[in-house]
PDB file of C-alpha atoms in Angstrom:
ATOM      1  CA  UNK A   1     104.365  50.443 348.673  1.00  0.00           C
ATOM      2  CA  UNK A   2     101.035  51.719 347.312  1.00  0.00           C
ATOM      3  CA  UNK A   3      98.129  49.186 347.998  1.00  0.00           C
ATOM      4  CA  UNK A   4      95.098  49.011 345.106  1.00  0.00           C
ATOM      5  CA  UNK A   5      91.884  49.719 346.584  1.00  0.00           C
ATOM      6  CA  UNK A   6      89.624  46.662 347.236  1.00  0.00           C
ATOM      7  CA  UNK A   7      87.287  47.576 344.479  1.00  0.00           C
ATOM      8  CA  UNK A   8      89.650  48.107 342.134  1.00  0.00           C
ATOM      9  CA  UNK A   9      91.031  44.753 342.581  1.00  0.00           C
ATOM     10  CA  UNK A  10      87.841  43.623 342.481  1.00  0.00           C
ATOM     11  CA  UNK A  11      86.580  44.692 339.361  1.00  0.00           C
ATOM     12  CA  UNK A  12      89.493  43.959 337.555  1.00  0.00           C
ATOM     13  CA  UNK A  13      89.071  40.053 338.237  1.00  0.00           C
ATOM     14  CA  UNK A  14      85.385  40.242 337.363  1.00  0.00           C
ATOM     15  CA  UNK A  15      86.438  41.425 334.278  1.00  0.00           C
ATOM     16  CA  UNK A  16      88.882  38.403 334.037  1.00  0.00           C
ATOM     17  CA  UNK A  17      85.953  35.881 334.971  1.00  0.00           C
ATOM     18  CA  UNK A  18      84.280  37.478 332.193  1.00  0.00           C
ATOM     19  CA  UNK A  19      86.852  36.932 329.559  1.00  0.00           C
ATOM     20  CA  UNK A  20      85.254  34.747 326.632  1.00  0.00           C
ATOM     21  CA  UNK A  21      87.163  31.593 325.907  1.00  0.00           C
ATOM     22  CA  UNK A  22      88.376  31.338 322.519  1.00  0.00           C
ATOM     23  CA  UNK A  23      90.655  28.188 321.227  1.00  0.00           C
ATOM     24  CA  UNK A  24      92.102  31.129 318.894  1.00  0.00           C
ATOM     25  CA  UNK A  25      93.696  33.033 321.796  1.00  0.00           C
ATOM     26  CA  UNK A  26      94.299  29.767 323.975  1.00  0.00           C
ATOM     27  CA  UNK A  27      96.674  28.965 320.816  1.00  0.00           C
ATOM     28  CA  UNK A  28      98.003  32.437 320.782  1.00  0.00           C
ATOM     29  CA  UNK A  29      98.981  32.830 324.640  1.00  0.00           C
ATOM     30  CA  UNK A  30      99.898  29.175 324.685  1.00  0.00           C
ATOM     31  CA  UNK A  31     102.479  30.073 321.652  1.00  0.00           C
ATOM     32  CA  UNK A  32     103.750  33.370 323.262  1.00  0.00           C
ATOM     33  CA  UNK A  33     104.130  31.466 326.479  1.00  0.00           C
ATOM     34  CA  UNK A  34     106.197  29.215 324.831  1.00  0.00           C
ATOM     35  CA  UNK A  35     107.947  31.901 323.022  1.00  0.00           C
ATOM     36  CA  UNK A  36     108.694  33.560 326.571  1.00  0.00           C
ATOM     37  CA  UNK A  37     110.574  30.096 327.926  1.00  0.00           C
ATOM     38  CA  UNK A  38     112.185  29.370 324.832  1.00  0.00           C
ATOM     39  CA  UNK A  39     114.059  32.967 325.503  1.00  0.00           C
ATOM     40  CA  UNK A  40     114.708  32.697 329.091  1.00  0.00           C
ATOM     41  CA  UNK A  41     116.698  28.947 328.273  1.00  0.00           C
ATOM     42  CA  UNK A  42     118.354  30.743 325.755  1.00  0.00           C
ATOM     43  CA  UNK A  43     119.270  33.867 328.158  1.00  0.00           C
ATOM     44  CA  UNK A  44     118.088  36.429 325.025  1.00  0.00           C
ATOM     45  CA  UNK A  45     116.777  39.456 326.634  1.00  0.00           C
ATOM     46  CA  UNK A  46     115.574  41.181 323.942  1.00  0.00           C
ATOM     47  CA  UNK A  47     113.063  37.679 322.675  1.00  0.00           C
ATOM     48  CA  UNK A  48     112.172  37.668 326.670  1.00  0.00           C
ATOM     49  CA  UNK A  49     111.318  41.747 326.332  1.00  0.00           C
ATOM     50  CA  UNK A  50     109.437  40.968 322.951  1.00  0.00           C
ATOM     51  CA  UNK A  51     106.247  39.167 324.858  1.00  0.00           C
ATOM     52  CA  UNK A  52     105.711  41.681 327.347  1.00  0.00           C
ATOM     53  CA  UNK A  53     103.647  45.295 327.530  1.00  0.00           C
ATOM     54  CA  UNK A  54     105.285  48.343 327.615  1.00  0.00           C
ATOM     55  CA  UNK A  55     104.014  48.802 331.163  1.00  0.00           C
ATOM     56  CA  UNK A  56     104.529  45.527 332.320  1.00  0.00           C
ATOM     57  CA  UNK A  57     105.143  44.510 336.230  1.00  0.00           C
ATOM     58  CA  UNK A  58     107.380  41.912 337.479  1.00  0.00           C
ATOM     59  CA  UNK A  59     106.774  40.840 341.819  1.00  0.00           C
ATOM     60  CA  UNK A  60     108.388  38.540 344.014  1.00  0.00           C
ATOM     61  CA  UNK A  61     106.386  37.084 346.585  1.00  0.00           C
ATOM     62  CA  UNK A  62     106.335  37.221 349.383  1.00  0.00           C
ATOM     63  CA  UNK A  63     109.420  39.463 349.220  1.00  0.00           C
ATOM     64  CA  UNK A  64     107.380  42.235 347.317  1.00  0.00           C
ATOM     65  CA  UNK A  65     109.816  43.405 345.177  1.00  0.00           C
ATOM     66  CA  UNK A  66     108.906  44.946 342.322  1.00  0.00           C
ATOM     67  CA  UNK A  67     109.968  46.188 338.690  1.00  0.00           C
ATOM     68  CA  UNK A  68     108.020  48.073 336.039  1.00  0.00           C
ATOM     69  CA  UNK A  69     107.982  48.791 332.589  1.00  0.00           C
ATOM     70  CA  UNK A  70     110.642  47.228 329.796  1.00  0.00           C
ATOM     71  CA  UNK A  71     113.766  48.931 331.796  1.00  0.00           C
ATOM     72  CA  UNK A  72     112.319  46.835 334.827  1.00  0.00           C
ATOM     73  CA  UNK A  73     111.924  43.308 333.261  1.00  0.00           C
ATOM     74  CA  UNK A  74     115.695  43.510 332.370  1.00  0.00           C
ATOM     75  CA  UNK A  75     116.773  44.300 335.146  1.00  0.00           C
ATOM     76  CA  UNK A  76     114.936  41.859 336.788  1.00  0.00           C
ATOM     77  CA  UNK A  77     116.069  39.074 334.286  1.00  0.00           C
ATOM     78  CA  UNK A  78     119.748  41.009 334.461  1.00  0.00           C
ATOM     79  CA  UNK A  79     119.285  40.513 338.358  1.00  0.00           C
ATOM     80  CA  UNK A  80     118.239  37.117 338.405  1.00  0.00           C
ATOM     81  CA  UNK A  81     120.521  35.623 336.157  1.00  0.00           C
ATOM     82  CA  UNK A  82     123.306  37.153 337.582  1.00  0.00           C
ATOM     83  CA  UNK A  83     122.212  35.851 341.106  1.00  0.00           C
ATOM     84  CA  UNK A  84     121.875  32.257 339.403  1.00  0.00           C
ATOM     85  CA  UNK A  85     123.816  31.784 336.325  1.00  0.00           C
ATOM     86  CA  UNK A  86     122.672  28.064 335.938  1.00  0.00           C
ATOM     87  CA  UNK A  87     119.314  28.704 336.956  1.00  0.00           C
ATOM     88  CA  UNK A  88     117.006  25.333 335.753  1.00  0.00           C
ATOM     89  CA  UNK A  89     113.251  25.390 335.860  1.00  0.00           C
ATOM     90  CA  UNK A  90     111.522  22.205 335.804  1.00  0.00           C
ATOM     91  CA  UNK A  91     108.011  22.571 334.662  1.00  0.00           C
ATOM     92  CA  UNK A  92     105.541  20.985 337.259  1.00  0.00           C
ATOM     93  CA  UNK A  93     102.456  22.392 336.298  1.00  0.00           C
ATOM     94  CA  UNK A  94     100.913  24.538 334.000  1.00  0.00           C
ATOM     95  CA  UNK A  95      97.315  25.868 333.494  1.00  0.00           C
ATOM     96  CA  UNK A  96      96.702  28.261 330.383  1.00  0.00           C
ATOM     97  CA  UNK A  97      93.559  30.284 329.906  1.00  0.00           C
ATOM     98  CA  UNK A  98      91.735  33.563 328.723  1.00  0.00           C
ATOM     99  CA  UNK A  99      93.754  35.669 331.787  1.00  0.00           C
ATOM    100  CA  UNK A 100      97.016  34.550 330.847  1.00  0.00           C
ATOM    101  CA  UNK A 101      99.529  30.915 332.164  1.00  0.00           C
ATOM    102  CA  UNK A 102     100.184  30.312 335.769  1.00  0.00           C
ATOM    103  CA  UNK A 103     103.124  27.755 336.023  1.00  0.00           C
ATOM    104  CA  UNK A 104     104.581  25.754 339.062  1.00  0.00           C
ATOM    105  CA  UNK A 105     108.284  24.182 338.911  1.00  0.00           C
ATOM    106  CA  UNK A 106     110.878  22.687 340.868  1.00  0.00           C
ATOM    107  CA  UNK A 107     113.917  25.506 340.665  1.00  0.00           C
ATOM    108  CA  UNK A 108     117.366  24.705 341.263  1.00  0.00           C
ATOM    109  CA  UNK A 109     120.540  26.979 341.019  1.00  0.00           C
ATOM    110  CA  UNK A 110     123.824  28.073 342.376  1.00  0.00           C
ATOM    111  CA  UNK A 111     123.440  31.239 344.361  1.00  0.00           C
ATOM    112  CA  UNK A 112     126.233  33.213 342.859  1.00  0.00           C
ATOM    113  CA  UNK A 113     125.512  37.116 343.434  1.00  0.00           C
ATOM    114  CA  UNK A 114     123.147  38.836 345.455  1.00  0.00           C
ATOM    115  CA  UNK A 115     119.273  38.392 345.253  1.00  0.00           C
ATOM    116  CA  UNK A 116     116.956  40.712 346.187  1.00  0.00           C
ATOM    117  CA  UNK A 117     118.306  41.755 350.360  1.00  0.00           C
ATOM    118  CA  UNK A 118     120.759  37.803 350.156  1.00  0.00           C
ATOM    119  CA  UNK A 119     124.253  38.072 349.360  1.00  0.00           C
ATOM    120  CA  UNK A 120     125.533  34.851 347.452  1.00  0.00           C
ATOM    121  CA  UNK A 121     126.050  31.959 349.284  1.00  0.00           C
ATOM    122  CA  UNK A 122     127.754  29.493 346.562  1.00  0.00           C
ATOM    123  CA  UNK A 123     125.106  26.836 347.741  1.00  0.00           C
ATOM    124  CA  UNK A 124     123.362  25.069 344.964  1.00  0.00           C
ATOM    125  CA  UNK A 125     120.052  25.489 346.138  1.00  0.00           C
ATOM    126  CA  UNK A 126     116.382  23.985 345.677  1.00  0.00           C
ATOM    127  CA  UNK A 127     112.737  25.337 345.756  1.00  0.00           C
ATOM    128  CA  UNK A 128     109.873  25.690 344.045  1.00  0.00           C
ATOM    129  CA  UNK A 129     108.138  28.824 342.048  1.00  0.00           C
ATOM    130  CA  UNK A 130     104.245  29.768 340.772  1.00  0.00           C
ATOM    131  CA  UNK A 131     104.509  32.449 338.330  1.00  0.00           C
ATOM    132  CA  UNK A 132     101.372  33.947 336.955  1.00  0.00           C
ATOM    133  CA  UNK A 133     101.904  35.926 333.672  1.00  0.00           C
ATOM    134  CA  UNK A 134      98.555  38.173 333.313  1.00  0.00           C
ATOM    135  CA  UNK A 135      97.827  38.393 329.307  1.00  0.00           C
ATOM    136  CA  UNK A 136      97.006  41.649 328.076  1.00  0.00           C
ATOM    137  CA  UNK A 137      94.326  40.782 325.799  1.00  0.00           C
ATOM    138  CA  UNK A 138      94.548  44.060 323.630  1.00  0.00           C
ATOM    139  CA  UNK A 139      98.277  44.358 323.942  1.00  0.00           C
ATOM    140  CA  UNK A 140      98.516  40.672 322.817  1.00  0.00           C
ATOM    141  CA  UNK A 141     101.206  40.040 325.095  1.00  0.00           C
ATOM    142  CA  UNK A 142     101.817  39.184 328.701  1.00  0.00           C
ATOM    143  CA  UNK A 143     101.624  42.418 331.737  1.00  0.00           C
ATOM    144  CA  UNK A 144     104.364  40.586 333.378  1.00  0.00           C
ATOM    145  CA  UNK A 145     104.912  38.116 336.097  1.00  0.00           C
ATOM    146  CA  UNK A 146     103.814  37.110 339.638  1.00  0.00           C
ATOM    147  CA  UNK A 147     106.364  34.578 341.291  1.00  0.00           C
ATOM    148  CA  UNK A 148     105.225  33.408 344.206  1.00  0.00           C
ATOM    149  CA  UNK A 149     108.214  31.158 345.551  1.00  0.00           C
ATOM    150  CA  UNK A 150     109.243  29.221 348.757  1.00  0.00           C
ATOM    151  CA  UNK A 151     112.932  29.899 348.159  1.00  0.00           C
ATOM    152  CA  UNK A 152     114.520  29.928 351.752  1.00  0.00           C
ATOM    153  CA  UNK A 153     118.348  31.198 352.052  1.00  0.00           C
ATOM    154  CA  UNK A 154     120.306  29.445 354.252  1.00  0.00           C
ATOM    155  CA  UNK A 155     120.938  31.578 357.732  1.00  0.00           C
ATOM    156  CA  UNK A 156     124.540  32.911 357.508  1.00  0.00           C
TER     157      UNK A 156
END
């Protein structure tokens, strides 16, 4: 896997710090964020696709996988919801703000099919997930997501 350079990186959160705050585009993340959730619940695909950039990213942490563009994010939702068809997320925490959301919740869900390198289990299973979802503020929409998670598979 490709690594950014440092100052890359770098320059690319100053420009973040440097974001102005407007309650205009708090409203307007807050409402696509919303928009986002509403169409995960609901399993539609296409409303999840519809708040993302073309060129959008999708990690797991610390796993570091990794899917890009539209084609990715579905098969990373097709992936995930196949893995956990009764998936629940429990909001714990949320912080909204010129970059973009960052969310925690509690996560629970029957591991069905595989995930990532874990074939299913059939265990209900428990942990918790912080997803960042970097806004694109020319794109108007989100780059994507960051899940950072503590999910542990039971040793089988």
């Amino acid at each position: 896997m490709a690594t950014v350079p440092e100052h890359i990186e770098h320059d690319e959160v100053v420009e973040q710090l440097r974001r102005d705050v407007s309650q205009d585009e708090h409203d307007e993340i807050r409402e696509l964020w919303k928009k986002h959730s509403i169409a995960e619940d609901k399993r539609d695909l296409p409303g999840l696709i519809s708040t993302l950039t073309e060129d959008c990213v999708y990690e797991v942490r610390p796993d570091g996988a990794r899917w890009e563009g539209h084609d990715g994010a579905a098969r990373f939702y097709t992936e995930l919801l196949t893995a956990f068809p009764d998936i629940h997320f429990d909001l714990t925490d949320i912080v909204i703000g010129p970059q973009g959301v960052c969310e925690e919740a509690h996560v629970t869900a029957t591991h069905a099919a595989r995930w990532l390198q874990h074939e299913p289990t059939g265990n209900c299973l428990e942990w918790r997930n912080a997803i960042f979802f970097p806004w694109d503020p020319v794109a108007r929409k989100f780059r994507g997501e960051m899940v950072y998670t503590d999910l542990a598979f039971p040793a089988g």
